Coordinates of C-alpha atoms in Angstrom, one line a residue:
M1 CA 231.6 32.2 82.2
K2 CA 233.0 32.7 85.2
K3 CA 232.4 30.1 87.9
N4 CA 231.3 32.0 90.8
I5 CA 229.8 29.0 92.7
L6 CA 226.4 30.1 94.6
V7 CA 226.2 28.6 97.9
L8 CA 223.2 28.2 99.5
S9 CA 222.0 25.8 102.4
L10 CA 218.7 24.6 100.9
L11 CA 220.5 23.7 97.9
A12 CA 222.1 20.9 99.4
C13 CA 218.3 19.4 100.9
A14 CA 217.1 18.2 97.7
L15 CA 213.3 17.7 97.8
S16 CA 213.5 15.0 100.4
F17 CA 216.1 12.8 98.4
T18 CA 219.2 13.8 100.9
S19 CA 218.9 14.3 104.8
C20 CA 219.3 17.4 106.1
S21 CA 218.7 18.4 109.7
D22 CA 217.1 21.7 111.1
D23 CA 220.9 22.8 111.7
D24 CA 221.8 22.5 108.3
I25 CA 218.9 24.3 106.9
N26 CA 219.3 27.2 109.4
Q27 CA 222.6 27.3 109.6
K28 CA 224.1 30.2 107.2
P29 CA 227.5 29.6 106.2
Y30 CA 229.9 32.6 106.1
D31 CA 229.7 32.6 102.2
A32 CA 226.3 31.9 101.5
I33 CA 223.3 34.1 100.4
E34 CA 219.5 34.2 101.6
V35 CA 217.5 33.5 98.8
G36 CA 215.2 36.2 99.5
D37 CA 218.0 38.4 98.5
Y38 CA 219.0 36.3 95.6
F39 CA 217.7 36.0 91.9
K40 CA 217.4 39.6 91.3
T41 CA 220.5 40.2 88.5
E42 CA 221.6 38.5 85.8
A43 CA 224.9 38.0 87.9
D44 CA 223.1 36.3 90.2
F45 CA 221.5 33.6 87.8
T46 CA 224.6 33.2 86.1
N47 CA 226.1 32.4 89.5
A48 CA 223.2 30.4 90.4
L49 CA 223.7 28.4 86.8
N50 CA 227.5 28.0 88.0
G51 CA 226.1 26.4 91.5
V52 CA 223.9 23.9 88.8
Y53 CA 227.3 22.8 87.2
K54 CA 229.3 22.6 90.4
G55 CA 226.5 19.6 91.4
F56 CA 227.9 17.4 89.1
A57 CA 231.4 17.9 91.2
Q58 CA 229.6 15.7 93.8
S59 CA 230.1 12.1 95.0
G60 CA 227.8 9.4 92.1
Y61 CA 229.1 12.1 89.0
Y62 CA 232.5 13.7 89.4
A63 CA 233.4 13.9 93.0
G64 CA 236.9 11.8 92.1
L65 CA 236.5 9.6 95.1
S66 CA 238.8 7.0 95.7
N67 CA 235.5 4.5 96.6
A68 CA 234.7 4.0 92.7
S69 CA 231.1 4.7 93.0
D70 CA 231.3 7.7 90.5
L71 CA 229.4 8.0 86.9
V72 CA 232.6 7.9 85.7
S73 CA 233.3 4.4 87.1
V74 CA 230.5 2.5 88.3
G75 CA 229.4 1.0 85.1
D76 CA 231.9 0.0 83.6
I77 CA 232.8 -2.0 87.1
M78 CA 229.6 -3.8 86.7
A79 CA 230.1 -4.2 82.8
D80 CA 232.6 -6.6 81.5
N81 CA 235.5 -4.8 80.6
L82 CA 237.8 -4.7 84.0
I83 CA 238.5 -7.2 86.6
L84 CA 238.9 -6.3 90.6
D85 CA 242.8 -6.3 91.4
P86 CA 242.7 -7.9 94.7
N87 CA 245.8 -6.1 95.5
G88 CA 243.7 -2.7 95.7
R89 CA 240.8 -1.6 98.6
R90 CA 238.4 -3.6 96.9
A91 CA 236.5 -0.3 96.2
G92 CA 233.4 -1.1 94.4
Q93 CA 233.3 -4.5 94.9
R94 CA 229.6 -4.7 95.3
A95 CA 228.9 -3.3 91.9
H96 CA 231.8 -5.3 90.5
T97 CA 229.6 -8.1 92.1
W98 CA 226.5 -7.3 91.7
S99 CA 225.5 -7.4 95.5
Y100 CA 223.7 -4.3 96.1
N101 CA 221.0 -3.6 98.2
S102 CA 219.1 -0.6 99.2
N103 CA 221.1 -0.5 102.7
S104 CA 224.4 -0.8 100.3
V105 CA 224.0 1.0 97.2
P106 CA 227.0 1.5 94.8
T107 CA 226.7 4.7 93.9
D108 CA 225.2 8.2 94.6
I109 CA 224.1 9.2 91.4
Y110 CA 220.4 9.1 92.5
S111 CA 220.2 12.0 95.4
T112 CA 222.7 13.6 93.6
S113 CA 220.6 14.0 90.7
Y114 CA 217.9 15.3 92.6
N115 CA 220.4 17.8 94.1
I116 CA 221.1 18.7 91.0
I117 CA 217.5 19.0 89.7
S118 CA 217.0 21.1 92.6
R119 CA 219.3 23.7 91.8
A120 CA 218.0 24.0 88.2
N121 CA 214.2 24.2 89.6
M122 CA 215.1 27.3 91.8
I123 CA 216.4 29.2 89.2
L124 CA 213.6 28.3 86.9
S125 CA 211.6 29.3 89.9
N126 CA 212.7 32.9 90.1
V127 CA 213.4 33.2 86.6
D128 CA 210.3 35.6 86.1
N129 CA 212.4 38.0 87.9
L130 CA 215.0 39.0 84.7
Q131 CA 213.1 41.1 81.9
D132 CA 212.4 39.1 78.5
G133 CA 215.0 38.6 76.4
D134 CA 218.2 36.5 75.4
F135 CA 219.6 36.0 78.9
K136 CA 216.3 34.6 80.4
N137 CA 215.7 32.3 77.5
N138 CA 219.0 30.9 77.7
V139 CA 219.0 30.9 81.4
I140 CA 215.5 28.6 81.2
A141 CA 217.0 26.7 78.4
Q142 CA 220.3 25.7 80.3
A143 CA 218.4 24.7 83.7
K144 CA 215.6 22.6 81.3
A145 CA 218.4 20.7 79.5
L146 CA 220.8 20.1 83.0
R147 CA 217.3 19.0 84.8
A148 CA 216.7 16.7 81.8
L149 CA 220.6 15.4 81.9
A150 CA 220.0 14.2 85.6
H151 CA 216.7 12.7 85.3
F152 CA 218.0 10.9 82.6
E153 CA 220.6 9.4 84.6
V154 CA 218.3 8.3 87.2
A155 CA 215.8 6.7 84.4
R156 CA 218.4 4.7 82.9
T157 CA 220.0 3.7 86.2
Y158 CA 217.2 2.9 88.3
A159 CA 214.6 2.1 86.1
E160 CA 214.3 -0.2 83.1
I161 CA 215.1 1.5 79.3
P162 CA 212.4 1.2 77.2
T163 CA 214.2 -0.9 74.6
Q164 CA 215.4 -3.2 77.4
A165 CA 212.6 -5.9 76.8
A166 CA 209.4 -5.9 74.9
N167 CA 207.1 -4.5 77.9
A168 CA 210.2 -2.4 79.3
A169 CA 208.1 0.9 78.2
S170 CA 205.3 0.0 80.6
T171 CA 207.2 -0.8 84.0
V172 CA 207.6 1.9 86.3
G173 CA 209.4 5.0 86.1
I174 CA 210.9 7.3 88.2
A175 CA 210.1 10.8 90.0
Y176 CA 210.3 13.7 87.3
V177 CA 210.5 16.7 89.8
D178 CA 209.6 20.0 87.7
K179 CA 209.3 22.4 90.7
Y180 CA 211.3 23.5 93.5
D181 CA 209.5 22.6 96.6
P182 CA 211.6 21.5 99.8
Q183 CA 208.6 20.0 101.3
A184 CA 207.4 17.7 98.5
A185 CA 207.6 14.1 98.6
P186 CA 207.2 13.3 94.7
K187 CA 206.2 9.6 93.5
R188 CA 207.4 7.8 90.6
D189 CA 205.8 8.2 87.2
A190 CA 203.0 5.4 86.5
T191 CA 205.8 4.2 83.3
I192 CA 209.3 4.9 81.9
A193 CA 207.8 5.7 78.7
E194 CA 206.1 8.7 80.7
S195 CA 209.2 9.4 82.3
Y196 CA 211.7 9.6 79.0
D197 CA 208.6 11.7 77.1
K198 CA 209.2 14.6 80.2
I199 CA 212.9 14.0 79.5
I200 CA 212.5 15.0 75.6
A201 CA 209.9 17.8 76.5
D202 CA 212.3 19.3 78.5
L203 CA 215.0 19.1 75.9
E204 CA 213.3 19.9 72.8
D205 CA 212.4 23.2 75.0
A206 CA 215.6 24.3 76.0
I207 CA 217.8 23.4 72.1
P208 CA 216.3 26.6 70.3
N209 CA 217.8 29.0 72.9
L210 CA 220.7 27.3 73.6
E211 CA 223.8 29.0 72.4
A212 CA 225.5 27.4 69.5
S213 CA 229.0 27.6 69.9
S214 CA 229.4 28.0 74.0
E215 CA 232.3 26.4 75.5
S216 CA 232.4 22.7 76.6
S217 CA 231.9 23.6 80.3
V218 CA 228.4 24.7 79.5
M219 CA 225.3 23.1 78.1
G220 CA 225.5 24.3 74.5
K221 CA 223.3 23.4 71.6
S222 CA 225.3 20.8 69.7
A223 CA 225.4 18.8 73.4
A224 CA 221.7 18.9 73.9
Q225 CA 220.8 17.4 70.2
A226 CA 223.6 14.7 70.4
L227 CA 222.1 14.2 74.4
L228 CA 218.8 14.3 73.0
G229 CA 219.6 12.2 70.1
K230 CA 220.8 9.6 72.7
V231 CA 217.6 9.5 74.6
Y232 CA 215.6 8.7 71.8
L233 CA 218.3 6.0 71.2
Y234 CA 217.3 4.6 74.4
K235 CA 213.9 5.3 73.8
G236 CA 213.8 3.3 70.5
D237 CA 212.7 5.8 68.4
Y238 CA 215.4 5.6 66.3
K239 CA 214.3 8.3 63.6
K240 CA 214.1 11.1 66.2
S241 CA 217.5 9.8 67.1
I242 CA 218.9 10.7 63.7
E243 CA 217.1 13.8 63.6
F244 CA 218.6 15.0 66.6
S245 CA 222.0 13.4 66.6
Q246 CA 222.9 14.5 62.9
P247 CA 223.4 18.4 63.5
A248 CA 225.7 17.5 66.6
V249 CA 227.9 15.0 64.4
D250 CA 227.9 17.6 61.6
A251 CA 229.1 20.5 63.9
V252 CA 232.0 19.2 65.5
A253 CA 234.5 17.0 64.5
P254 CA 235.8 14.3 66.4
A255 CA 239.2 14.2 68.3
S256 CA 242.3 13.3 66.0
Q257 CA 244.3 10.1 66.6
E258 CA 247.5 13.0 67.4
Q259 CA 244.9 14.6 70.0
L260 CA 244.1 12.2 71.8
A261 CA 246.9 12.1 74.1
G262 CA 246.1 15.7 75.3
L263 CA 242.2 15.3 75.4
W264 CA 243.1 12.7 78.7
T265 CA 245.6 14.5 80.2
S266 CA 243.1 17.9 79.9
K267 CA 245.4 19.5 77.5
N268 CA 242.6 19.6 75.1
S269 CA 239.0 19.0 74.8
D270 CA 238.6 18.6 71.0
G271 CA 235.4 16.4 70.4
V272 CA 233.9 17.2 73.6
L273 CA 230.0 18.1 73.8
F274 CA 230.0 19.0 77.4
E275 CA 232.2 18.4 80.0
I276 CA 232.5 19.4 83.8
A277 CA 236.2 21.1 83.6
F278 CA 238.4 20.6 86.6
I279 CA 241.2 23.0 86.5
N280 CA 242.4 24.1 89.8
S281 CA 244.1 21.6 92.2
S282 CA 242.0 21.8 94.9
D283 CA 239.3 20.0 92.3
P284 CA 238.6 16.5 92.4
T285 CA 240.6 13.9 90.8
I286 CA 238.2 12.0 89.2
G287 CA 241.3 9.1 88.2
T288 CA 241.0 7.8 91.7
N289 CA 237.7 6.0 90.6
Y290 CA 240.3 3.6 89.2
S291 CA 243.6 3.9 90.4
Q292 CA 245.9 5.9 93.1
G293 CA 249.6 6.6 92.3
A294 CA 251.5 6.6 88.8
T295 CA 254.6 4.7 89.1
N296 CA 255.4 0.7 89.6
E297 CA 256.1 1.7 93.2
N298 CA 253.3 3.3 94.3
I299 CA 250.2 2.5 91.9
V300 CA 247.5 0.9 93.8
I301 CA 244.7 -0.6 91.3
E302 CA 241.6 -0.7 91.8
Y303 CA 240.4 -2.2 88.5
A304 CA 243.0 -3.9 86.1
V305 CA 241.5 -4.2 82.6
D306 CA 240.5 -7.8 80.7
K307 CA 243.1 -9.0 78.4
D308 CA 240.7 -9.9 76.0
F309 CA 239.4 -6.6 75.9
Y310 CA 242.6 -5.3 75.6
A311 CA 243.2 -7.6 72.5
L312 CA 240.5 -6.0 70.6
Y313 CA 242.7 -3.4 69.8
N314 CA 245.1 -3.2 67.0
Q315 CA 248.4 -2.0 68.2
K316 CA 249.9 -1.5 64.7
T317 CA 246.7 0.6 63.6
E318 CA 245.6 2.3 66.7
S319 CA 248.5 2.6 68.6
E320 CA 247.4 6.6 69.6
R321 CA 244.4 4.9 71.4
I322 CA 246.0 2.3 73.1
N323 CA 248.3 4.5 74.7
A324 CA 245.8 7.3 75.5
Y325 CA 243.5 4.7 77.2
F326 CA 245.8 2.0 78.4
K327 CA 249.3 1.9 80.7
I328 CA 250.9 -1.4 81.4
F329 CA 252.8 -1.4 85.1
N330 CA 254.8 -4.0 86.8
P331 CA 253.5 -2.6 90.6
S332 CA 255.6 -3.8 93.4
N333 CA 252.3 -4.8 95.3
H334 CA 251.8 -7.5 92.0
D335 CA 255.3 -9.0 92.5
S336 CA 256.4 -7.0 89.7
Q337 CA 253.9 -9.1 87.3
A338 CA 252.4 -6.9 84.5
V339 CA 249.0 -5.7 84.5
I340 CA 246.9 -3.1 82.5
A341 CA 245.6 -0.1 84.0
V342 CA 243.2 2.3 82.6
N343 CA 245.0 5.2 81.7
K344 CA 242.8 7.9 80.7
Y345 CA 242.7 10.0 84.2
I346 CA 246.3 9.0 85.5
N347 CA 247.8 11.7 84.2
G348 CA 246.4 15.6 84.3
K349 CA 247.3 19.0 82.8
V350 CA 247.8 20.5 86.6
K351 CA 248.6 17.1 88.6
L352 CA 248.0 13.2 88.7
G353 CA 244.5 12.0 88.5
L354 CA 242.9 15.7 87.4
N355 CA 241.2 15.5 84.3
N356 CA 237.7 17.0 83.6
G357 CA 234.6 14.8 83.6
R358 CA 233.8 14.2 80.2
Y359 CA 230.1 13.8 80.2
L360 CA 229.4 13.4 76.3
R361 CA 232.0 13.4 73.2
V362 CA 230.8 13.7 69.6
E363 CA 232.5 10.2 69.4
E364 CA 229.7 8.8 71.0
A365 CA 226.9 11.0 69.0
I366 CA 228.6 9.4 66.0
L367 CA 228.1 5.8 67.5
N368 CA 224.5 7.0 68.1
L369 CA 223.8 8.1 64.9
A370 CA 225.3 5.1 62.7
E371 CA 223.2 2.6 65.0
A372 CA 220.1 4.2 65.1
Q373 CA 220.6 4.5 61.4
Y374 CA 221.4 0.8 61.0
L375 CA 218.1 -0.3 63.2
S376 CA 216.1 2.1 61.1
G377 CA 216.9 0.3 57.9
D378 CA 219.8 2.7 56.5
Q379 CA 222.5 0.4 56.7
G380 CA 224.7 2.5 53.9
A381 CA 224.3 5.8 56.0
A382 CA 225.2 3.6 59.0
L383 CA 228.2 2.8 57.6
I384 CA 229.4 6.1 56.6
T385 CA 228.8 7.6 59.7
L386 CA 231.0 4.8 61.2
N387 CA 233.8 5.6 59.3
K388 CA 233.7 9.5 60.4
L389 CA 235.0 7.8 63.8
R390 CA 237.4 4.9 62.1
D391 CA 238.8 7.5 59.5
V392 CA 240.3 9.4 63.0
R393 CA 241.5 6.4 64.8
Y394 CA 243.2 3.9 62.4
S395 CA 246.4 4.5 60.6
N396 CA 244.1 2.0 58.1
Y397 CA 241.0 -0.2 58.0
T398 CA 239.4 -2.7 55.9
G399 CA 236.0 -1.5 56.1
G400 CA 233.4 -2.0 53.7
E401 CA 231.2 -4.6 55.9
T402 CA 227.8 -5.2 54.9
G403 CA 224.9 -6.7 56.6
T404 CA 225.0 -7.9 60.5
A405 CA 228.5 -7.0 59.9
I406 CA 227.8 -3.5 60.2
F407 CA 226.0 -3.6 63.9
D408 CA 228.9 -5.9 64.7
A409 CA 231.5 -3.1 63.5
I410 CA 229.4 0.0 65.3
Q411 CA 229.5 -2.2 68.7
L412 CA 233.2 -2.7 68.5
E413 CA 233.9 1.0 68.1
R414 CA 231.3 1.7 71.0
R415 CA 233.4 -0.9 73.2
K416 CA 236.5 0.5 72.4
E417 CA 235.7 4.4 71.9
L418 CA 233.8 4.8 75.1
A419 CA 235.9 2.5 77.5
F420 CA 235.7 3.6 81.1
E421 CA 233.5 6.8 80.3
N422 CA 230.3 7.1 82.2
G423 CA 229.4 3.4 81.9
D424 CA 228.3 3.2 78.4
R425 CA 229.4 -0.6 78.2
W426 CA 227.0 -1.4 81.1
F427 CA 224.2 0.6 79.4
T428 CA 224.3 -0.3 76.0
L429 CA 224.1 -4.0 77.3
K430 CA 221.0 -3.2 79.5
R431 CA 219.2 -1.2 76.7
L432 CA 219.7 -3.7 73.8
Q433 CA 218.3 -6.7 75.3
G434 CA 214.9 -6.1 74.1
V435 CA 216.0 -5.2 70.2
A436 CA 214.9 -7.2 67.6
G437 CA 217.0 -8.6 65.2
I438 CA 220.6 -8.2 66.5
S439 CA 222.9 -11.1 67.8
P440 CA 222.4 -12.8 71.0
V441 CA 225.9 -11.6 71.9
Y442 CA 224.0 -8.1 72.7
T443 CA 220.8 -9.3 74.2
S444 CA 222.0 -12.1 76.6
G445 CA 223.4 -10.2 79.4
I446 CA 226.8 -10.3 80.6
Q447 CA 228.9 -13.1 80.7
R448 CA 232.6 -12.6 81.8
S449 CA 235.7 -14.1 80.2
G450 CA 237.1 -15.9 83.3
N451 CA 240.5 -14.3 83.2
G452 CA 242.5 -13.2 85.9
Y453 CA 243.6 -9.6 86.9
L454 CA 247.2 -10.0 85.3
A455 CA 247.9 -8.8 81.8
N456 CA 248.6 -12.6 80.9
G457 CA 245.1 -13.4 82.3
T458 CA 245.9 -15.4 85.2
G459 CA 245.7 -14.4 88.7
T460 CA 242.5 -14.1 90.6
A461 CA 239.0 -13.9 88.4
S462 CA 236.4 -11.7 89.1
S463 CA 233.9 -13.9 92.0
E464 CA 231.1 -13.8 89.6
Q465 CA 230.8 -13.8 85.6
T466 CA 227.1 -13.9 84.4
L467 CA 224.5 -11.4 84.7
K468 CA 221.6 -12.6 82.8
A469 CA 219.2 -10.7 80.4
G470 CA 216.0 -9.6 82.6
D471 CA 217.7 -9.7 86.1
H472 CA 216.3 -7.4 88.4
K473 CA 219.9 -6.4 89.6
W474 CA 220.2 -4.2 85.7
Q475 CA 218.0 -1.6 87.7
L476 CA 220.0 -0.4 90.7
P477 CA 217.9 0.2 94.4
I478 CA 216.8 3.2 95.6
P479 CA 218.8 4.1 98.7
Q480 CA 216.6 3.0 102.0
S481 CA 217.4 6.7 103.0
V482 CA 215.5 8.2 100.5
L483 CA 212.8 5.5 101.3
N484 CA 212.6 6.6 104.7
L485 CA 212.6 10.0 104.2
N486 CA 210.0 10.1 101.1
K487 CA 206.9 7.8 102.1
N488 CA 205.5 8.3 98.5
M489 CA 208.4 7.1 97.0
T490 CA 208.7 3.3 96.3
Q491 CA 211.5 0.7 95.9
T492 CA 213.0 -0.6 92.5
P493 CA 211.2 -3.6 91.7
G494 CA 213.2 -6.8 93.0
Y495 CA 214.6 -5.4 96.2

């Protein structure tokens, strides 16, 4: 699919979720197209879909900002794998110390998500201009799947997750926007369960008409199935999570040990189900969320890897994963003392820091499936599924776990495999708080190690070490600017 981007001024003004002046709306850029003249041909809709995908290259998702506020970093910064490096610029410090409020939010995921949703809804509002058939059905499917994805990110970030507590499903939901109306002032669903049902409905509608073998930069059937399996896992419907995760796991092989180095320099996309492709030198360099530079002389590290987390990896049996994920520097601005840096995004195919935004990999679908199988009572199947990942990550491993040790093994692999990607550690510790029958290690919130930022654990430690389960800080505040524009919107409880 050609990446010709539709530029429409109105698309920047997403249903009163972002501020746009009358001048912004009325001004017509030299390359803009009037909406009334558009949405006539298949090429128009292809370009409009490209505009939806391009929406993920905005702040909050994969803008490559060095203020550490993107989806690719903010969740990890709030969790327990990283330590603030005081020699950096202290980017994202409010997220790391859980000191955010409505006037100082740690990320733009909220407003950017509704901008993406608005773009998708504009397509859906004009789609009847197309003749009935496969092309039209696929356009509808992609728009609905991307709309569901953006709503899901808002839901898990700004509201409780249904498995987070016994009564979480009945807590306040999000604004689910399913029509294009620039004048709308939507309000939040009464419950988060209602919001999840709408996300699920969009994905279930989309899946039958998505292409089975699309490129990873386009939402295809396997990606949507894996996403729906993930949504069901968050909802606590483990049988449905299995139903939709299994086809994606069966269809796509995980990246091998040998492919990992190329994967994290964007030389290949093995195992990737859905990603935002950055291939031009002018594209966002998402690696700057974690650090800038690539040598001891010029690197500025924003967040160092906790030595206790790094020690979870086996130097002998998973060296390829270690080398792809981490790099030890002796930076000049650390008096040449060793520090462990996030290496996933430092080197790119085109230039430093230029890597694709990997939203969903089959490795995550494998872990979701294994967890759902375990929590539904099928421990044998859970172990078999887990081994699909372990078989390609280790030169050898013991395995053969039974009982609760299977769940521990799944969570260990989840923490190790998905580190520094889309905040999985944060959302895992958030959603497991209300799950019955598992260790308090997973249900008590965050307890950081107390280590300092240097590779040997010395140096300054993060100022905040504990975030208890049930604290309102697990849900981020809606920006005050959004509340000012939309009087129907209510703030996240606790702020």
